[in-house]
XYZ file of C-alpha atoms in Angstrom:
418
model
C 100.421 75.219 148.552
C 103.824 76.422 147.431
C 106.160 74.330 145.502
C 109.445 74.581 143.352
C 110.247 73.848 139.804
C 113.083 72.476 138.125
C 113.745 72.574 134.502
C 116.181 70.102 132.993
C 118.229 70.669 130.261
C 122.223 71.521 129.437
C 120.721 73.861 125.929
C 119.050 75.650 128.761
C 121.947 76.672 130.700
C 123.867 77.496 127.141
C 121.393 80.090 126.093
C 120.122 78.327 122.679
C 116.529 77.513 124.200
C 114.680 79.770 125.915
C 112.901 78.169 129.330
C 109.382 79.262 128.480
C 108.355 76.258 130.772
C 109.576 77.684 133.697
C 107.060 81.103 132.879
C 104.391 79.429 131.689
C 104.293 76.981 134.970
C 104.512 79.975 137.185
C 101.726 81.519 135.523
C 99.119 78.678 135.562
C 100.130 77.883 139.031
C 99.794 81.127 140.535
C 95.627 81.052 138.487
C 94.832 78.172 140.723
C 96.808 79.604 144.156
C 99.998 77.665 144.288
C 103.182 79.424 144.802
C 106.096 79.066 142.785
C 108.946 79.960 145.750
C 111.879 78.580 143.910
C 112.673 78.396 140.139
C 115.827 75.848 138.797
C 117.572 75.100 135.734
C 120.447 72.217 135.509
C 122.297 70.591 132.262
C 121.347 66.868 131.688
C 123.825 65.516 134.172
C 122.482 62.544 136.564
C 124.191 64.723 139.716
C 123.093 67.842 138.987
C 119.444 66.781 138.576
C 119.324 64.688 141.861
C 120.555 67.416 143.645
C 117.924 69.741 142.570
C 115.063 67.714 143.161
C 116.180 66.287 146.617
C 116.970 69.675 147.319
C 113.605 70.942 146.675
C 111.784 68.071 148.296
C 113.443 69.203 151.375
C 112.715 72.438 151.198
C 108.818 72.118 149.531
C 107.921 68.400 149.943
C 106.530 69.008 146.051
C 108.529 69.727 142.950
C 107.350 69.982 139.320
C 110.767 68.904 136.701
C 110.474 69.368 133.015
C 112.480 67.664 130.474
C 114.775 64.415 130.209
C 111.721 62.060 129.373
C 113.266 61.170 126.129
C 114.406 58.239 124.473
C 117.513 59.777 124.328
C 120.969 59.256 125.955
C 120.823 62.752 127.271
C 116.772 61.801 128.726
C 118.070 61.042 132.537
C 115.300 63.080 135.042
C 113.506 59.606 135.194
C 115.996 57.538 135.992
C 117.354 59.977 138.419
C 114.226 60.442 140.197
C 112.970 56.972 140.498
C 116.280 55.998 142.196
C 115.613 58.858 144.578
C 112.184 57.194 145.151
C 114.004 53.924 145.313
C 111.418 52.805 142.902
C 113.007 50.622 139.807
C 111.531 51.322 136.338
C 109.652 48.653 135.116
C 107.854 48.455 131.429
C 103.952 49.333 130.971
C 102.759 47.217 128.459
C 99.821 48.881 127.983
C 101.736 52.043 127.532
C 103.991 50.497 125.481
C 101.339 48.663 123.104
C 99.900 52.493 122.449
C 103.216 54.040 121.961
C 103.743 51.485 119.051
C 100.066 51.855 117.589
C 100.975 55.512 117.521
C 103.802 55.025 115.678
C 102.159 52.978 112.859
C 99.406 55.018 112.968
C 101.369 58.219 111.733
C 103.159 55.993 109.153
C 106.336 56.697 110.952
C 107.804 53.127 109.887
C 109.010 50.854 112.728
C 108.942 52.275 116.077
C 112.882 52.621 117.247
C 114.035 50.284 120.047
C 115.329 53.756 122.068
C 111.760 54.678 122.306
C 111.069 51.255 124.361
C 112.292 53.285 127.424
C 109.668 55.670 126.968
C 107.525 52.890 128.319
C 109.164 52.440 131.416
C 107.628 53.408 134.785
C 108.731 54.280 138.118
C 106.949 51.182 140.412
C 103.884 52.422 141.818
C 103.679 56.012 139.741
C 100.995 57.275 138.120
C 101.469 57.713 134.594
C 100.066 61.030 132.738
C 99.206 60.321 129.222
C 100.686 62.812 126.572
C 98.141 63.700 123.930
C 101.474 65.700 121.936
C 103.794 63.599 121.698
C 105.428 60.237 122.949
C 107.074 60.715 126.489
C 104.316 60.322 129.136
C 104.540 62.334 132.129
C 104.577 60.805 135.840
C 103.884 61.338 139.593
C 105.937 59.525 142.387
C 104.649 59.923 145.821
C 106.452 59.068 148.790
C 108.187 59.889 152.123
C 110.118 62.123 150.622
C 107.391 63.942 149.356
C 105.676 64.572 145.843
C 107.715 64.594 142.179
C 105.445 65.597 139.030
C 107.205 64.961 135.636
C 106.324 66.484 132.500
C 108.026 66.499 129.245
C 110.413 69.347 128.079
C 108.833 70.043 124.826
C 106.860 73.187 125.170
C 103.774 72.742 123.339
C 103.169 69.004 124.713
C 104.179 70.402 128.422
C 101.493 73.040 128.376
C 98.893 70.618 127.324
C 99.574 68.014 129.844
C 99.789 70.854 132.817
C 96.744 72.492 131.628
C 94.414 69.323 131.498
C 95.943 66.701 133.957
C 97.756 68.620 136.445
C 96.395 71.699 137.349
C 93.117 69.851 137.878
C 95.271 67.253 140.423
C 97.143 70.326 142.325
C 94.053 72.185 142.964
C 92.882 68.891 144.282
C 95.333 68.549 146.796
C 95.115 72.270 147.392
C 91.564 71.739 148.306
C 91.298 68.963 150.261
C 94.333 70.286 152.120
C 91.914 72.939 153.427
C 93.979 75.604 152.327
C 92.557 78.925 150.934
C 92.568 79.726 147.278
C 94.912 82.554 147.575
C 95.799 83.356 143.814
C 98.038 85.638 142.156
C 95.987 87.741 139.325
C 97.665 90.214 136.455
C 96.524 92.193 133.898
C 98.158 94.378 131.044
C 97.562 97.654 130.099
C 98.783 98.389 126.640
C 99.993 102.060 125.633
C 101.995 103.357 122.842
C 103.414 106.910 122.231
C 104.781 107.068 125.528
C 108.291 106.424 127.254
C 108.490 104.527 130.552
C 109.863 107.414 132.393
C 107.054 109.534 130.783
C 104.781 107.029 131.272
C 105.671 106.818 135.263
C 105.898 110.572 136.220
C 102.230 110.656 134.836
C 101.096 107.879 137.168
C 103.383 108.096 139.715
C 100.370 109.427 142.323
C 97.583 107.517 141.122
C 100.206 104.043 141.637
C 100.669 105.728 145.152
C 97.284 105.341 145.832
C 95.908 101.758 143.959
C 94.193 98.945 146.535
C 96.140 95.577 146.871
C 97.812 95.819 143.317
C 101.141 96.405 142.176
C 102.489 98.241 138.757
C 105.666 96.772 136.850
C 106.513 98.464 133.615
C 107.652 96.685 130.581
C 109.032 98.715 127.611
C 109.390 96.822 124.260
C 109.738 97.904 120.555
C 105.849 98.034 120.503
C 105.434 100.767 123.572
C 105.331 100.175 127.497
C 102.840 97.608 128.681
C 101.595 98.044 132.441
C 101.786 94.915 134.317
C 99.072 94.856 137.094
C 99.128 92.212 139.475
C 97.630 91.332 142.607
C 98.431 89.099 145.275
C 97.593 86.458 147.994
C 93.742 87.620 147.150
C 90.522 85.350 146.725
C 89.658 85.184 143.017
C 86.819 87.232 143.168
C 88.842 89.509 145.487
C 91.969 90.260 143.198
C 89.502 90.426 140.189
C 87.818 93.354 141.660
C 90.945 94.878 142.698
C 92.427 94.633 139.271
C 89.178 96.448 137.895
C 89.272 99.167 140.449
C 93.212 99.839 139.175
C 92.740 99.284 135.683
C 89.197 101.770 135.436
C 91.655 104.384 137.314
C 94.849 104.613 135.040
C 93.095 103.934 131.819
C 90.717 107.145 133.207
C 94.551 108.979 133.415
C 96.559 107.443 130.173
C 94.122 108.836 127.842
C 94.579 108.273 124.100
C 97.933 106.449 125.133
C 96.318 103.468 126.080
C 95.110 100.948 123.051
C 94.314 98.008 124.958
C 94.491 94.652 127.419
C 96.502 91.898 127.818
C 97.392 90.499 124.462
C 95.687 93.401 122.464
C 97.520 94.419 119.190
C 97.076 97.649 117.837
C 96.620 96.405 114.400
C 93.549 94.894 115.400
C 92.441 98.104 117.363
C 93.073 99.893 113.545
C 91.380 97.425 111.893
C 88.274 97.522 114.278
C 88.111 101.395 113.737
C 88.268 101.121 110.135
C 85.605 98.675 110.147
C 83.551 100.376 112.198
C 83.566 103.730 109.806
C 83.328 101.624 106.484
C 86.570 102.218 105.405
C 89.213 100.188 103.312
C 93.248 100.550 104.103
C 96.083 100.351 101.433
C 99.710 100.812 103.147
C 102.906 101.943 101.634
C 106.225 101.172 102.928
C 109.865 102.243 102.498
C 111.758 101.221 105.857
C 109.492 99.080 107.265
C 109.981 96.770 104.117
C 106.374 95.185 104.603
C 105.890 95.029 108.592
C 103.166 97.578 108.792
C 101.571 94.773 106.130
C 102.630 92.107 108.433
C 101.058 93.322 111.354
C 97.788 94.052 109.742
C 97.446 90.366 107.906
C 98.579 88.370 110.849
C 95.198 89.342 112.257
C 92.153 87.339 111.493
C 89.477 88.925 109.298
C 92.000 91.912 107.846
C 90.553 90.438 104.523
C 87.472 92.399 104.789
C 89.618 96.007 105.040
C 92.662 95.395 104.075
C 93.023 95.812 99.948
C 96.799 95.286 99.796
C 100.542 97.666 99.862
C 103.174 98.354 98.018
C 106.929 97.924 99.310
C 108.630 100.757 97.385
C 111.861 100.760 98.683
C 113.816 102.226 95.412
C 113.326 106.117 94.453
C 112.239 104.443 90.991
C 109.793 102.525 92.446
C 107.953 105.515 94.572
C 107.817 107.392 91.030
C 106.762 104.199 89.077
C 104.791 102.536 91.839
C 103.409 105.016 94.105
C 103.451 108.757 91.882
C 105.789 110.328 93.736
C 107.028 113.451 91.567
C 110.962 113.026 90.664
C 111.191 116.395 91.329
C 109.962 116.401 94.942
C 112.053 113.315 95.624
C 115.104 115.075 94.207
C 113.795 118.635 96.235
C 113.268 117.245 99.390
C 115.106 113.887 99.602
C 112.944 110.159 99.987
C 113.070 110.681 103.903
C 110.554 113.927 104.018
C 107.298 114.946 105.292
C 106.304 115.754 101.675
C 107.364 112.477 100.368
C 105.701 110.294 103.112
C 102.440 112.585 102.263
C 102.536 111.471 98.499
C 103.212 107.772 99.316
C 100.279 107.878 100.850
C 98.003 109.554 98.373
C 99.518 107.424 95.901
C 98.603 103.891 97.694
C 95.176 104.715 98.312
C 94.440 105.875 94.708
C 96.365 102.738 93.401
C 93.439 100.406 95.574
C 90.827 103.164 95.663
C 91.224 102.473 99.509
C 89.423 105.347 101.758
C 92.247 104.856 104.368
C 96.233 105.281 103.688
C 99.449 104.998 105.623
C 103.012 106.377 104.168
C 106.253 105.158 105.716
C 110.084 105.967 104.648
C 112.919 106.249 106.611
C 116.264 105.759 107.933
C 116.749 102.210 109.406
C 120.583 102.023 109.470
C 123.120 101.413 110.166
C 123.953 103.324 107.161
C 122.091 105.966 104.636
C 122.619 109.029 107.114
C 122.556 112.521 105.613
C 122.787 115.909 106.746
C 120.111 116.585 109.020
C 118.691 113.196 108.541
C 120.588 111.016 111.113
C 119.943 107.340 111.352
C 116.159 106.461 112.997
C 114.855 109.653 110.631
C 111.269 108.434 110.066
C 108.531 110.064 108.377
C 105.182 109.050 108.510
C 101.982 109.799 106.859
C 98.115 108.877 107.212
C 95.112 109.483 105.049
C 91.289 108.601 105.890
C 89.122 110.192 103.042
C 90.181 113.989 102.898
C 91.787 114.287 106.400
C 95.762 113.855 106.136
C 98.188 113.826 108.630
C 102.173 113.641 108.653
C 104.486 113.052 111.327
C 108.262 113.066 111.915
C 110.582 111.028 114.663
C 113.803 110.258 114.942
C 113.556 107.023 116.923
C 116.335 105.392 119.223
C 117.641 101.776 118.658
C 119.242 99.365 115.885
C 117.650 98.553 112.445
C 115.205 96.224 114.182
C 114.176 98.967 116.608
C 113.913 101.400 113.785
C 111.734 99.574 111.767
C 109.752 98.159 114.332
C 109.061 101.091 116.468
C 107.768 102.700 113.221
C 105.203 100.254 111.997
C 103.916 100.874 115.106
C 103.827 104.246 115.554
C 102.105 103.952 111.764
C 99.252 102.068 112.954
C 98.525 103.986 115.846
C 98.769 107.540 113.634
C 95.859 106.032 111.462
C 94.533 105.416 114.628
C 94.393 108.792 116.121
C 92.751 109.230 112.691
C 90.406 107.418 112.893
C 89.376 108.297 116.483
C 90.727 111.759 116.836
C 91.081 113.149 120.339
C-alpha cells in the first residue's frame, strides 16, 4: 500500500515549527509496510490545501493530512476536504456533548463557542476520537479515494496514529492481499570517530552487507550508523539487520557504545554499577552538561554522588584544591589542571570514580598555544588516572557538547579498558 502525506500549516513553511509529523508518520508507516512515496507541506490557505490533497488522491487514491482541525480561523483542512468529498459538515451531538463534559471536567470554565466547530463532521465520516486533546480526527471515503485526518499537535497526532490508525491501514493492507513488505532500521552508535574515519574503516565490509543499506549521521554526540532494510518480510529484514549489525560492531571495536536510542551516559553508569563504584564530576567548560547527561538518566541516584561547576580560577583552588601555583604555572586549560580537578572532586564526595573537564568554549579566551576548542580532560577510577587533550572543531555549543561527551566515554574506556 503506498500513500502520500500532507502536512498543513503556514508556521511550517516559515521555519518556526519543525514537521516532526511528517517523520514520525513515515516511520510508523513503513513498521507496518506502507510506503510513504510523497511527502507535502502547505500554509493554511483553503487553495493550497485542496490542491495537495486532490493532487495526491490522484496520484495514491489515499492521503494522510495533519493539522487545521482547530477551532481556529486559520483550522481550514476540514472544511477543505469535505467540500472535495462534497460532503457538508454537520454537528455530532454526541461528540459535541463529550467535548463540553471535557471541558468542565478540567475546570476550564465555559467551553468557547469557536470550539463548537470542533464538533462538526464531514456526512458519512468516521470520526477518530482524540484521547490528547479536543480536535477529533476523521476518515472520508469515496470515489475519489481515501482522506485520513489527524490533528497537527504532535503529541495528540502520535497517539491517535499509533492506536486507531495504524491498526485500520494494516487492515486494509491485509485484506487487500498485499504482502507485508516493511521497511526496518537500526542504529549503531559510535563515538571517537569522524565520518570519513568512520567510512574508510567500513567501506569493504558495507561493500559486502545482505539487503541493507548504511547512511551516516554525524552529530555533536559522534556518528550514528543508520541501517535499514527494505521491501523485506518482517522476519526477513530482522534477520538481515542482525547479520549487518553482528558484522560492523565485530569491526568498530571500542568505537561503538550502543543501539538505537542508547546514551553513553547510561553505558557509564551501567559500568560503574557493575564494578561498585560511585562518580563525582567536575566541570569548567561544560558548565554542568557532563552532570546533565548523567541525571537525565533514570536510576543515576544510586552512582551518581554529585559535581562541582568551578568555572572561576578561585573556585578550582577553593572548591576543587587546585594549587594556585599550578594554575598560575600551567594556565586553567592544562593536562595538569584537568588531573587535579579530578582528584579534587572525588575526594570532596569520597567517590571511587572522577571526571575533570576545562576548556576553551569560545568565542573568546584564546591564548598562545591554546586556540579556541582547547579541551582537557581527565578521568579517575580508584588509582588508575587518565588525561586527555583535543582541540575540537565547532561553535561554543559544539565545544561544550562534543566534550561532555568525549568525558563520559574516557571514564568509559576506564572502566572497560581495551
Amino acid at each position: 500500500m503506498d500513500l502520500e502525506v500532507v502536512t498543513v500549516g503556514t508556521e511550517l513553511l516559515l521555519g518556526f515549527t519543525i514537521d516532526s509529523n511528517a517523520a514520525d508518520i513515515a516511520r510508523a508507516l513503513a513498521e507496518v509496510g506502507v510506503r510513504v512515496v510523497r511527502r507535502v507541506t502547505v500554509a493554511d490557505d483553503e487553495a493550497a490545501i485542496r490542491d495537495a490533497v486532490a493532487g495526491a488522491l490522484r496520484r495514491s487514491g489515499t492521503v494522510i493530512t495533519t493539522g487545521g482541525l482547530g477551532p481556529t480561523s486559520d483550522d481550514r483542512t476540514k472544511r477543505v476536504v469535505a467540500r472535495l468529498f462534497q460532503a457538508p459538515l454537520e454537528l455530532d451531538e454526541s461528540y459535541l456533548e463529550e467535548l463540553t463534559h471535557r471541558f468542565a471536567q478540567f475546570k476550564r470554565g465555559p467551553m468557547p463557542p469557536s470550539n463548537r466547530s470542533q464538533a462538526e463532521v464531514p456526512q458519512g465520516a468516521t470520526v477518530l476520537p482524540n484521547r490528547r486533546g479536543t480536535a477529533p480526527g476523521l476518515i472520508l471515503d469515496g470515489p475519489l479515494g481515501t482522506v485520513v485526518l489527524m490533528p497537527g499537535v504532535p503529541h495528540e497526532m502520535r497517539v491517535m496514529l499509533n492506536e486507531q490508525v495504524l491498526p485500520l491501514l494494516t487492515a486494509r493492507r491485509e485484506a487487500s492481499g498485499e504482502p507485508a513488505l516493511v521497511i526496518r532500521s537500526r542504529t549503531l552508535r559510535t563515538t571517537g570517530v569522524t565520518e570519513s574515519g568512520l567510512a574508510s574503516a567500513l567501506m569493504d565490509a558495507e561493500g559486502r552487507l545482505e539487503s541493507v543499506s548504511v547512511a551516516y549521521l554525524p552529530g555533536v554526540a559522534g556518528v550514528d550508523l543508520r541501517l535499514t532494510a527494505r521491501r523485506l518480510s518482517a522476519s526477513a529484514a530482522e534477520e538481515a539487520l542482525d547479520r549487518a549489525s553482528h558484522h560492523l560492531v565485530s569491526l568498530l571495536g571500542a568505537r561503538y557504545y550502543g543501539r538505537d536510542d542508547t546514551d553513553l551516559a547510561a553505558v557509564v553508569l551501567d559500568a560503574l554499577r557493575r564494578r561498585d563504584q560511585t562518580l563525582a564530576v567536575a566541570e569548567s567548560c561544560t558548565g554542568g552538561l557532563v552532570g546533565e547527561r548523567i541525571t537525565a538518566i533514570p536510576g543515576a541516584s544510586d552512582v551518581f554522588l554529585g559535581g562541582t561547576i568551578a568555572y572561576a580560577n578561585a573556585s578550582k583552588v577553593r572548591d576543587l584544591g587546585v594549587p594556585a601555583a599550578l594554575l598560575e604555572s600551567e594556565g586553567a586549560v592544562s593536562e595538569a589542571v584537568a588531573l587535579e580537578m579530578a582528584c579534587g572532586v572525588a575526594q570532596r564526595f569520597r567517590a571511587t570514580a572522577a571526571l575533570g573537564v576545562t576548556g576553551i568554549a569560545g568565542p573568546g579566551g584564546a591564548t598562545p598555544g591554546k586556540p579556541v576548542g582547547t579541551v582537557w580532560l581527565a578521568g579517575k577510577v580508584q588509582h588508575r588516572e587518565r588525561a586527555v587533550g583535543y582541540r575540537i572543531p565547532g561553535g561554543r555549543r559544539e565545544v561544550r557538547g562534543r566534550a561532555a561527551q568525549a568525558a563520559l566515554d574516557l571514564l568509559r574506556g576506564l572502566l572497560v579498558p581495551e
